[in-house]
Coordinates of C-alpha atoms and ligand atoms in Angstrom, one line a residue:
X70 CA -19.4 2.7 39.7
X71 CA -23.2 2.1 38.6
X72 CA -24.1 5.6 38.5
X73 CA -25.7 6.5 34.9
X74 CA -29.2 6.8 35.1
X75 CA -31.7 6.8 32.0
X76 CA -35.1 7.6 32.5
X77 CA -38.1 7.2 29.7
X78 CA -41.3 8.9 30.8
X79 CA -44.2 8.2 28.2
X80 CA -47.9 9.8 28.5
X81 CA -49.5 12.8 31.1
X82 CA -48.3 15.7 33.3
X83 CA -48.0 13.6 36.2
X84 CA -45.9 11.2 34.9
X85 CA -43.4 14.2 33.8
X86 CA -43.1 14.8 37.6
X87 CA -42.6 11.3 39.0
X88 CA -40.0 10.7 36.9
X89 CA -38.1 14.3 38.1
X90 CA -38.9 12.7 41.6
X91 CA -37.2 9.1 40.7
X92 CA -34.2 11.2 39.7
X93 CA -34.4 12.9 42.9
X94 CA -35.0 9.7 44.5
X95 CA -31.9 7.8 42.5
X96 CA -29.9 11.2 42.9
X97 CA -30.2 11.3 47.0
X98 CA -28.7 8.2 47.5
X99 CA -25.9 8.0 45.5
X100 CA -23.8 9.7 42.9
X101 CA -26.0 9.4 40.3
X102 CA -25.5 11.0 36.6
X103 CA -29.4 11.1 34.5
X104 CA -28.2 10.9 30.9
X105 CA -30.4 11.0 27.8
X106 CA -28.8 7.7 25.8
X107 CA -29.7 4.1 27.4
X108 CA -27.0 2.0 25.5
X109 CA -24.7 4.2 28.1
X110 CA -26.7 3.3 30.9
X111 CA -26.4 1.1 34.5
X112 CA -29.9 2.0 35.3
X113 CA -32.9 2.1 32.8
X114 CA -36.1 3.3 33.8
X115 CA -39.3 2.9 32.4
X116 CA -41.9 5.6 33.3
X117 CA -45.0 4.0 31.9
X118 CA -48.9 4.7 30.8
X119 CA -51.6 3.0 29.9
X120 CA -54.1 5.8 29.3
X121 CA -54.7 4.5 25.8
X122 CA -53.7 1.1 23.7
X123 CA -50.7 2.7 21.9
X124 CA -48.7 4.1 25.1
X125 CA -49.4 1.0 26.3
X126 CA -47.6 -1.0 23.0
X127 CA -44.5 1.3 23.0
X128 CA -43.6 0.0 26.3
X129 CA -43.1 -3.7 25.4
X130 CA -41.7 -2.2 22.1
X131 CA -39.0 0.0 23.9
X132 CA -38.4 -3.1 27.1
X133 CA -37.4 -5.3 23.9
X134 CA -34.4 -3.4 22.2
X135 CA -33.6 -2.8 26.6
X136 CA -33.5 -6.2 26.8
X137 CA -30.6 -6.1 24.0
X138 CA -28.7 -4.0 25.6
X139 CA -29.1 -6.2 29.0
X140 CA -27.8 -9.1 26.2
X141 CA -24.5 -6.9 26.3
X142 CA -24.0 -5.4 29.9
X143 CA -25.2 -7.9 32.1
X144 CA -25.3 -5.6 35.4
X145 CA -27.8 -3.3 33.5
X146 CA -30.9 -2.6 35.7
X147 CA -34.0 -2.8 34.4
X148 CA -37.4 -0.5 36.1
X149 CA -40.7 -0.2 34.7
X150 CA -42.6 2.6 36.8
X151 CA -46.2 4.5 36.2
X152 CA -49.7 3.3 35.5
X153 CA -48.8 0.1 33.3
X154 CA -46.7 -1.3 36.0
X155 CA -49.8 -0.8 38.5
X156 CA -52.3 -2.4 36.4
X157 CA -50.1 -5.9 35.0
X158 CA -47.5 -6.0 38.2
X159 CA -46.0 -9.4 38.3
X160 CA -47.3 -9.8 34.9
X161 CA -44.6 -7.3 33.6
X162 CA -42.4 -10.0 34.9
X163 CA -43.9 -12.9 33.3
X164 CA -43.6 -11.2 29.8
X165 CA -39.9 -9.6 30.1
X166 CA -38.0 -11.7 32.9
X167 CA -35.2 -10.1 32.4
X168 CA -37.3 -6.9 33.9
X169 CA -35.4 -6.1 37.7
X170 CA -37.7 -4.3 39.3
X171 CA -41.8 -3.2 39.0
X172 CA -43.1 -0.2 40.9
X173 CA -46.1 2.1 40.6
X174 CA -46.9 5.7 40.8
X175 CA -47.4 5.5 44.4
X176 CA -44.3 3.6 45.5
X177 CA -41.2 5.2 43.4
X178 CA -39.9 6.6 46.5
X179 CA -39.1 2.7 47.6
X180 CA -36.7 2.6 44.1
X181 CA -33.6 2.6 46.1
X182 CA -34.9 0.0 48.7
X183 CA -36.3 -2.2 45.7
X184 CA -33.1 -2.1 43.5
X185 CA -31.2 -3.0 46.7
X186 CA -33.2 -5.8 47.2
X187 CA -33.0 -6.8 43.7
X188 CA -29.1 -7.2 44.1
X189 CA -29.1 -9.0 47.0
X190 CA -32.0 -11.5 46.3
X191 CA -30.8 -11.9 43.0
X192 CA -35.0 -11.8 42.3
X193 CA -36.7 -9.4 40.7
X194 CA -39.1 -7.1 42.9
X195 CA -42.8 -5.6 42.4
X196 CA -44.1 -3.7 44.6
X197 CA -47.6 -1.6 43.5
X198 CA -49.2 -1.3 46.5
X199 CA -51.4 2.3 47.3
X200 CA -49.4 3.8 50.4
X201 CA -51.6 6.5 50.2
X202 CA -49.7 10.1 50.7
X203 CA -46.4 8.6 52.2
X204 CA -44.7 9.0 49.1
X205 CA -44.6 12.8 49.7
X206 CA -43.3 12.1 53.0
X207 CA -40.3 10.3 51.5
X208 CA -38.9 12.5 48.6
X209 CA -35.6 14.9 48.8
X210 CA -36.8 18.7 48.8
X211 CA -38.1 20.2 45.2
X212 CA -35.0 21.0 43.2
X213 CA -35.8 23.8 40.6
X214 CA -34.6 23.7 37.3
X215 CA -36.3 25.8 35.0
X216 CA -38.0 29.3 35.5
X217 CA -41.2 27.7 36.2
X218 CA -42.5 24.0 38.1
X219 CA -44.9 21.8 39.1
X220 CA -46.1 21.0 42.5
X221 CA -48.0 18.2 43.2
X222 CA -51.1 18.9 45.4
X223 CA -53.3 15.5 45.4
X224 CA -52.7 12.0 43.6
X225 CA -55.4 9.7 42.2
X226 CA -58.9 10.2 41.0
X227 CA -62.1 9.3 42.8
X228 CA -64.2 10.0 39.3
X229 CA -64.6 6.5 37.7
X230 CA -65.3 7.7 34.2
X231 CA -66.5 4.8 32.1
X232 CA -63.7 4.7 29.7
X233 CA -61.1 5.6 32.1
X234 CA -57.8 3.6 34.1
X235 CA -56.7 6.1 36.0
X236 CA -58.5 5.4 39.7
X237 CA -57.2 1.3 39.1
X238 CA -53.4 2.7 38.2
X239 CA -53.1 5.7 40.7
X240 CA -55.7 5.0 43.2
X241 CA -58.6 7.3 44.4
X242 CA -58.2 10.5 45.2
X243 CA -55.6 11.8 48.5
X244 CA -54.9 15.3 49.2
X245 CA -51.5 16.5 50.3
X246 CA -51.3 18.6 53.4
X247 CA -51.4 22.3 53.2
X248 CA -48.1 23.3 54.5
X249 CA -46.3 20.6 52.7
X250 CA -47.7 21.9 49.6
X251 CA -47.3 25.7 50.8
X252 CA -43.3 24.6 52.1
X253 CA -42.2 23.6 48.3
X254 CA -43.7 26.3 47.0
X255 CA -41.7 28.5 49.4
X256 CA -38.6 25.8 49.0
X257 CA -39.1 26.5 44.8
X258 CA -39.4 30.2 44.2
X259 CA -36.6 30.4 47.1
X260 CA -34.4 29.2 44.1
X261 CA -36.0 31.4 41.3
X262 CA -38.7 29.8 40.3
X263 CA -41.6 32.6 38.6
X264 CA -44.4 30.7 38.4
X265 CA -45.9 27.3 39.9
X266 CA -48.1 25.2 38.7
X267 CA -50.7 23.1 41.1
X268 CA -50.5 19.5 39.2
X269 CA -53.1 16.5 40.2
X270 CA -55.7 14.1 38.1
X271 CA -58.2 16.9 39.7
X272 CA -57.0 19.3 41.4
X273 CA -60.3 21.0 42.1
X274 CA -61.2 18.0 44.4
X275 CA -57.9 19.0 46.6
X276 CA -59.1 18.5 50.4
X277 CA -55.7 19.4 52.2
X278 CA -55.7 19.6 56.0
X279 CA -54.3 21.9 57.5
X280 CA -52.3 22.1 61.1
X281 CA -55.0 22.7 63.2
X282 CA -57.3 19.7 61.6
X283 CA -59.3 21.6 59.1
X284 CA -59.7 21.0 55.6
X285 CA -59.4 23.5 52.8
X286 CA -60.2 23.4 49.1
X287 CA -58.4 24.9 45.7
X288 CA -59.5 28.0 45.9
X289 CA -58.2 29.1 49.5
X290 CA -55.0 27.2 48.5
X291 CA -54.7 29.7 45.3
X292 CA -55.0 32.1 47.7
X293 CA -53.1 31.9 50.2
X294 CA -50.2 31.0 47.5
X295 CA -51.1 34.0 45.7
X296 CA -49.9 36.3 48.6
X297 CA -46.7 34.8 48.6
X298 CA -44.3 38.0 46.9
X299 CA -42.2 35.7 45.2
X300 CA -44.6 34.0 43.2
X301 CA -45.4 36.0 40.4
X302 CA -47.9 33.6 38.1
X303 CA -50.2 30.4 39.3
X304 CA -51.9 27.9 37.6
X305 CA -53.2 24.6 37.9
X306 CA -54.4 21.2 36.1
X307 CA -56.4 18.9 35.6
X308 CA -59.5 19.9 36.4
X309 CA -62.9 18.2 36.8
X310 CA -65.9 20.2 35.3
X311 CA -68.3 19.0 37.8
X312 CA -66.4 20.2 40.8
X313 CA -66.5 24.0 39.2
X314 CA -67.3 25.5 42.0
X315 CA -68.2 29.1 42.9
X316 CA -66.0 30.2 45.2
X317 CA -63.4 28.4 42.8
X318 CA -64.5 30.5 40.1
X319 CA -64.5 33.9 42.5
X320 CA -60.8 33.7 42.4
X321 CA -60.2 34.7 38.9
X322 CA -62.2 37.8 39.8
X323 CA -59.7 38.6 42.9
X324 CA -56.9 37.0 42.1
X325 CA -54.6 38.6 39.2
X326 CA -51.8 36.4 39.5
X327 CA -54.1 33.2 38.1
X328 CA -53.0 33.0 34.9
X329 CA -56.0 33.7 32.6
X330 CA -56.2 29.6 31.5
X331 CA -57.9 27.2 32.2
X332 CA -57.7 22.9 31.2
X333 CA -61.4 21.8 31.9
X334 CA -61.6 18.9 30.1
X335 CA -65.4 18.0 28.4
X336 CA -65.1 14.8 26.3
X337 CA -67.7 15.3 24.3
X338 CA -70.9 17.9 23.6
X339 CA -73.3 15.3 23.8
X340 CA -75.3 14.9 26.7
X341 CA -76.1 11.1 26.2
X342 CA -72.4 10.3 25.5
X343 CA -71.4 12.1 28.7
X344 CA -74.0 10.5 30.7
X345 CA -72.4 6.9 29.2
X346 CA -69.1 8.5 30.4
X347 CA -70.5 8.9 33.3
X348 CA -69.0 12.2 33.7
X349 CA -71.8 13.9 35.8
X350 CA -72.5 17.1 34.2
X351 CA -74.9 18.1 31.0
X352 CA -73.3 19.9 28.2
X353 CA -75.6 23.1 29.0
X354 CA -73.9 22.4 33.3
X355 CA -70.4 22.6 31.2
X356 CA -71.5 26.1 29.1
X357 CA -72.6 27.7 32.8
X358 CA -69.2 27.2 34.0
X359 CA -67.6 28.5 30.8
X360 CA -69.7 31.2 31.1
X361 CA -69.2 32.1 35.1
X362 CA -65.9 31.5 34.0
X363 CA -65.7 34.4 31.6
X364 CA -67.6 36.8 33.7
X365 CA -65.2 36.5 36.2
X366 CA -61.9 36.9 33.8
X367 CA -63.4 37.7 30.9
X368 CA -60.0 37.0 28.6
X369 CA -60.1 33.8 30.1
X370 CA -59.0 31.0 27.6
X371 CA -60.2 27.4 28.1
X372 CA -58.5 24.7 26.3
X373 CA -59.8 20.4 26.8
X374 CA -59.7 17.2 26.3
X375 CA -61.8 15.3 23.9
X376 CA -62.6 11.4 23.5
X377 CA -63.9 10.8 19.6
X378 CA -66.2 7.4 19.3
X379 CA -67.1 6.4 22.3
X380 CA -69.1 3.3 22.1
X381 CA -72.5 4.2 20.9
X382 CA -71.2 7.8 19.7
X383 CA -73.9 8.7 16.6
X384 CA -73.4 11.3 14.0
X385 CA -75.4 14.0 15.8
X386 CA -73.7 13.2 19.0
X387 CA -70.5 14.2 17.2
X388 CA -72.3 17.2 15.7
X389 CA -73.2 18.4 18.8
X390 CA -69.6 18.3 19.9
X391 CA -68.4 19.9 17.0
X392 CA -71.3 22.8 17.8
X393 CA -69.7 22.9 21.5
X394 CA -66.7 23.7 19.9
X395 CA -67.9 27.0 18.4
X396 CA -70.2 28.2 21.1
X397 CA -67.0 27.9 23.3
X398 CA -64.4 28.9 21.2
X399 CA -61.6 26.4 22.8
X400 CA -58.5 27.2 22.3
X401 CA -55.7 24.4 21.7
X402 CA -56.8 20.9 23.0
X403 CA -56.2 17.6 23.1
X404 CA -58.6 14.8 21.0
X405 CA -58.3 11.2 20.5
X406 CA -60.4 8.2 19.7
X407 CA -61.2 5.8 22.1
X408 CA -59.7 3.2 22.8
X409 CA -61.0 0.7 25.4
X410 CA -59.1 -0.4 28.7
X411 CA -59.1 -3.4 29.9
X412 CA -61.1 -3.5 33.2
X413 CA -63.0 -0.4 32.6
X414 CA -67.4 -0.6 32.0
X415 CA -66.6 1.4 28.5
X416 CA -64.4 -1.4 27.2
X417 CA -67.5 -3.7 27.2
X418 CA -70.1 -1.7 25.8
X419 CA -71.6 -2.3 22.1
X420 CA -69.3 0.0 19.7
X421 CA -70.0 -0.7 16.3
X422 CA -68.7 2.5 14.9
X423 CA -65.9 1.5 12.3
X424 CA -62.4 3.0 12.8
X425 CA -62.5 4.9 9.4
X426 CA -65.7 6.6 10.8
X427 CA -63.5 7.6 13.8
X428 CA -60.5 9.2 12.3
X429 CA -62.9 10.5 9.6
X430 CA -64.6 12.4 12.9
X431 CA -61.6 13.6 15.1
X432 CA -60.1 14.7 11.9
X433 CA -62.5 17.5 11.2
X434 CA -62.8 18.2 14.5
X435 CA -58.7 18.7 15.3
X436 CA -59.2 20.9 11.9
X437 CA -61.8 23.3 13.7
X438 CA -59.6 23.7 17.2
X439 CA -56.6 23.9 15.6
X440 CA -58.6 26.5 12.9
X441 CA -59.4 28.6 16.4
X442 CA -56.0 28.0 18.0
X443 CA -54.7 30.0 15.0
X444 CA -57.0 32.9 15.3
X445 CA -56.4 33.0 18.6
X446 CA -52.5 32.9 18.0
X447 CA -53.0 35.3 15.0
X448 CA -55.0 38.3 17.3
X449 CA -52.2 38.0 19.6
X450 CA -49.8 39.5 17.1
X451 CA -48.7 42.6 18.1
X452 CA -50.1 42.4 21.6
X453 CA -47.4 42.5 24.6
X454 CA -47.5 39.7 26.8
X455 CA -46.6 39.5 30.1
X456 CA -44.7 35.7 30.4
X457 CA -42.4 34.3 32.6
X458 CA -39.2 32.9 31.2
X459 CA -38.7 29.5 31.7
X460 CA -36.1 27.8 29.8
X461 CA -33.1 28.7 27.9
X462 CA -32.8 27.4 24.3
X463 CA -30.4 24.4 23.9
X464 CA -29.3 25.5 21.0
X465 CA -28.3 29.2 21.6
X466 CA -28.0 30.9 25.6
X467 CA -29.1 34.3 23.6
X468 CA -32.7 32.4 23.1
X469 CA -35.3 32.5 26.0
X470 CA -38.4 30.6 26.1
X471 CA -41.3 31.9 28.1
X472 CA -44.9 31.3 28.8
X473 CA -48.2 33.9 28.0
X474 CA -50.9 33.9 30.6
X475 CA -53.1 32.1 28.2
X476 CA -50.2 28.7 27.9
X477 CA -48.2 29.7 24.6
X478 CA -44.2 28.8 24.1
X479 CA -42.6 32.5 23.3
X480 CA -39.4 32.2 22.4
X481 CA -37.3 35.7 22.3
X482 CA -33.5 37.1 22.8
X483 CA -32.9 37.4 26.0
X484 CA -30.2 36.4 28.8
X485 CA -30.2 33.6 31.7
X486 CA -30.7 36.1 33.9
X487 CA -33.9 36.6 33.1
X488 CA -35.1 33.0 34.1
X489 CA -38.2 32.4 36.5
X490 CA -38.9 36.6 36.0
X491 CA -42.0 38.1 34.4
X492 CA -40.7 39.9 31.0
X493 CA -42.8 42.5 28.8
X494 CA -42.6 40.3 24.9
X495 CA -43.9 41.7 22.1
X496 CA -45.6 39.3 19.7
X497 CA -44.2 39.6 16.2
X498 CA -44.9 35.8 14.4
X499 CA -46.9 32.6 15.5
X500 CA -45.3 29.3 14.2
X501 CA -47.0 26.5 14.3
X502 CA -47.8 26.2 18.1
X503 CA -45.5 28.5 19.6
X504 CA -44.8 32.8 19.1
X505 CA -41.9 34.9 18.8
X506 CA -41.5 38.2 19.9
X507 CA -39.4 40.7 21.7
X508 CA -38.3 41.5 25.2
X509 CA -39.4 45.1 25.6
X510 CA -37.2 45.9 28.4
X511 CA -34.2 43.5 28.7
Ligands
LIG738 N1 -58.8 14.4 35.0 C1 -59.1 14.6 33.6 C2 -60.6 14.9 33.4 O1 -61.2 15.5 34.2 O2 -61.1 14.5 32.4 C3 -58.6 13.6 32.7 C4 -57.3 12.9 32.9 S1 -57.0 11.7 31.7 C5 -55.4 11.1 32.3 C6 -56.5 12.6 30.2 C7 -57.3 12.5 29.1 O3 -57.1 11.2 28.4 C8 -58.8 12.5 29.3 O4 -59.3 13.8 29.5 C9 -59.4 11.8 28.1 O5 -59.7 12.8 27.1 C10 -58.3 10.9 27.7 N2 -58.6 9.5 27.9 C11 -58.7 8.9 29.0 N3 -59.1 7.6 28.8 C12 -59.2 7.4 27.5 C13 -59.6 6.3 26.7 N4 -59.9 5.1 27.2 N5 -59.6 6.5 25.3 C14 -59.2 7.7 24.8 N6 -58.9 8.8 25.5 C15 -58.9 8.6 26.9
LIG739 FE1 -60.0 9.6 34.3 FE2 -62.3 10.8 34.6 FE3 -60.6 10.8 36.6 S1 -61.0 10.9 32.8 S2 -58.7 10.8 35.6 S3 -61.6 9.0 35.8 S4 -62.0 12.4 36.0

């Protein structure tokens, strides 16, 4: 029986939940086991990105020593999934043969129909094509297995960034219905889960119709999932800062169970970098938001994303960023250097800052948010935080781990039972990035 499943997911969010829905895919037809070692697998699965050079690398690193274990179990399977396998396709091929099948973000629910044909043809099959939404159409229900879960809203991104792949390896952006987006909500906290997160490239862009032909944005969706009584917390990510908009914003001031966090990535607190970017707002557009933002929760905390040397970036463009910074006061974020993607108008662009210059940059400036992200930890310290419990510990079922409001691990005693609810923790310690407390009322 061919039934042990291994599944690598590398890079974003969204990539975290495609490859929970290739195991739901695998799973429905057939008895299939996910384990967590691929020399004791029939099936390997590669869940792949290409959001930066290094992801990228890792890939053909990892599809090599898979290609020694194919060496010793002949029948081993071999998939390569997610946004690398959309941008090379047959190429993937070309460079491993001994690769069985290629599929992209927008075509996983055809595994089973591809691996079939694989068997039978004795060829190996790519298919990368953009069925738009049908994907959705095609998966098993949402399984929960954790306290807490994602639901996908929209796929793609319409936004074209300079420096970015992600419209060429996911598409532009498509909207999921309403009620198919309001039904596995109701099919997820149904089976415990607390609190749901709305997941998409930009989820602020959602456009979902609705049954009687209308279309609806983010912040009716929040909403009308807010009222549901079994959802007790809501968030949602990625989202774009240029599609901020008012009424979106109004719902942190009338809607208590949005959790008091937001992602809004910025890039950079230059304004001629971001116009490069092409990421159509100014840095003092990006401040009016914050600043909307905190008027309408005013214990809000924002956390982003930031690129360090873009092509052209000069030292006073990366002072002005480190400037955002403080007038901000983000709290834990993301930072890289760029790195430039084939096929995208950043990759071409004159960039003759050297790479010492680069790391020299985003090191001070992962100093200063992670300087702030411990502040922010340290005057939570004492506090009592409402979070919902979301996992229990591998190592000990007496050890819960739950989520603040503001995005922080807690981890606490506490009891299974507690799993998907909204507990009272006190804060007592921060370590590194997570907290530990105690449940006030177990
Ligand atoms: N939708 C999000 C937004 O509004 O910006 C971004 C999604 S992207 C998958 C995640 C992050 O990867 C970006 O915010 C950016 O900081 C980073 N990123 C994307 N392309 C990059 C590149 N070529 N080099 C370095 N970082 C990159
Ligand atoms: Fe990428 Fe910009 Fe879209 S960073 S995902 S093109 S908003």
């Amino acid at each position: 029986m061919k039934n042990k499943l291994y599944i690598k997911t590398y890079g974003c969010q969204m990539n975290e939940y495609d490859s929970d829905k290739m195991a739901d895919v695998m799973r429905a037809c057939g008895d299939m086991t996910q384990i967590d070692r691929p020399e004791e697998a029939d099936i390997i699965l590669f869940n792949t990105c290409s959001i930066r050079e290094k992801a990228e690398e890792k890939v053909f690193s990892d599809l090599g020593r898979a290609r020694a274990l194919k060496q010793g179990n002949p029948d081993l399977l071999i998939g390569v999934g997610g946004c690398v396998a959309s941008q090379e396709g047959e190429a993937i091929i070309r460079r491993a043969p001994y690769v069985d099948v290629v599929f992209g973000p927008q075509t996983l629910h055809r595994l089973p129909q591809l691996i079939a044909a694989r068997r039978a043809s004795g060829r190996p099959q790519v298919d990368i094509s953009f069925p738009e939404i049908e994907k959705f159409d095609h998966l098993p229900a949402a399984r929960a297995t954790h306290g807490t879960a994602f639901v996908s809203i929209m796929e793609g991104c319409s936004k074209y960034c300079s420096f970015c792949v992600v419209p060429y390896t996911r598409g532009e952006e498509v909207s999921r219905p309403f009620v198919d987006v309001m039904r596995e909500v109701d099919e997820l906290t149904a089976q415990g889960v607390g609190e749901i997160t709305l997941l998409g490239q930009n989820v602020n862009a959602y456009r979902g119709e609705t049954e009687d032909g209308d279309t609806v944005d983010l912040a009716f969706l929040l909403q009308a999932i807010a009222t549901r009584p079994l959802v007790q917390r809501l968030r949602y990510t990625t989202s774009h800062p240029r599609e901020m908009s008012q009424r979106l914003i109004d719902v942190y001031a009338t809607t208590p169970k949005l959790a008091a966090h937001l992602h809004l990535p910025v890039q950079s607190g230059s304004d001629r970098v971001l116009a490069a970017m092409k990421r159509g707002y100014t840095v003092l557009e990006y401040k009016s938001v914050v600043r909307k933002l905190r008027a309408a929760r005013p214990d809000i905390s924002i956390t982003s994303d930031f690129i360090i040397g873009f092509p052209g970036e000069t030292e006073a463009d990366f002072e002005a960023t480190m400037k955002l910074i403080d007038e901000v006061g983000f709290d834990v974020s993301f930072s890289f250097t760029f790195s430039p993607r084939p096929g995208t108008p950043a990759a071409e662009m004159a960039d003759d800052t050297s790479p010492e210059t680069k790391l020299a940059r985003l090191h001070r400036l992962q100093a200063r948010i992670n300087e702030l992200e411990q502040a922010y930890s340290a005057r939570m310290v004492g506090s009592v935080q409402r979070v919902v419990v979301e996992n229990v510990s591998r190592k000990d079922a007496g050890e819960m781990a739950g989520r603040t409001d503001n995005n922080r691990i807690v981890n606490f005693a506490g009891s299974p039972g507690m799993l998907g609810r909204f507990v009272e923790v006190r804060i007592n310690a921060v370590s590194g990035h997570t907290l530990r407390g105690e449940a006030l009322h177990p």
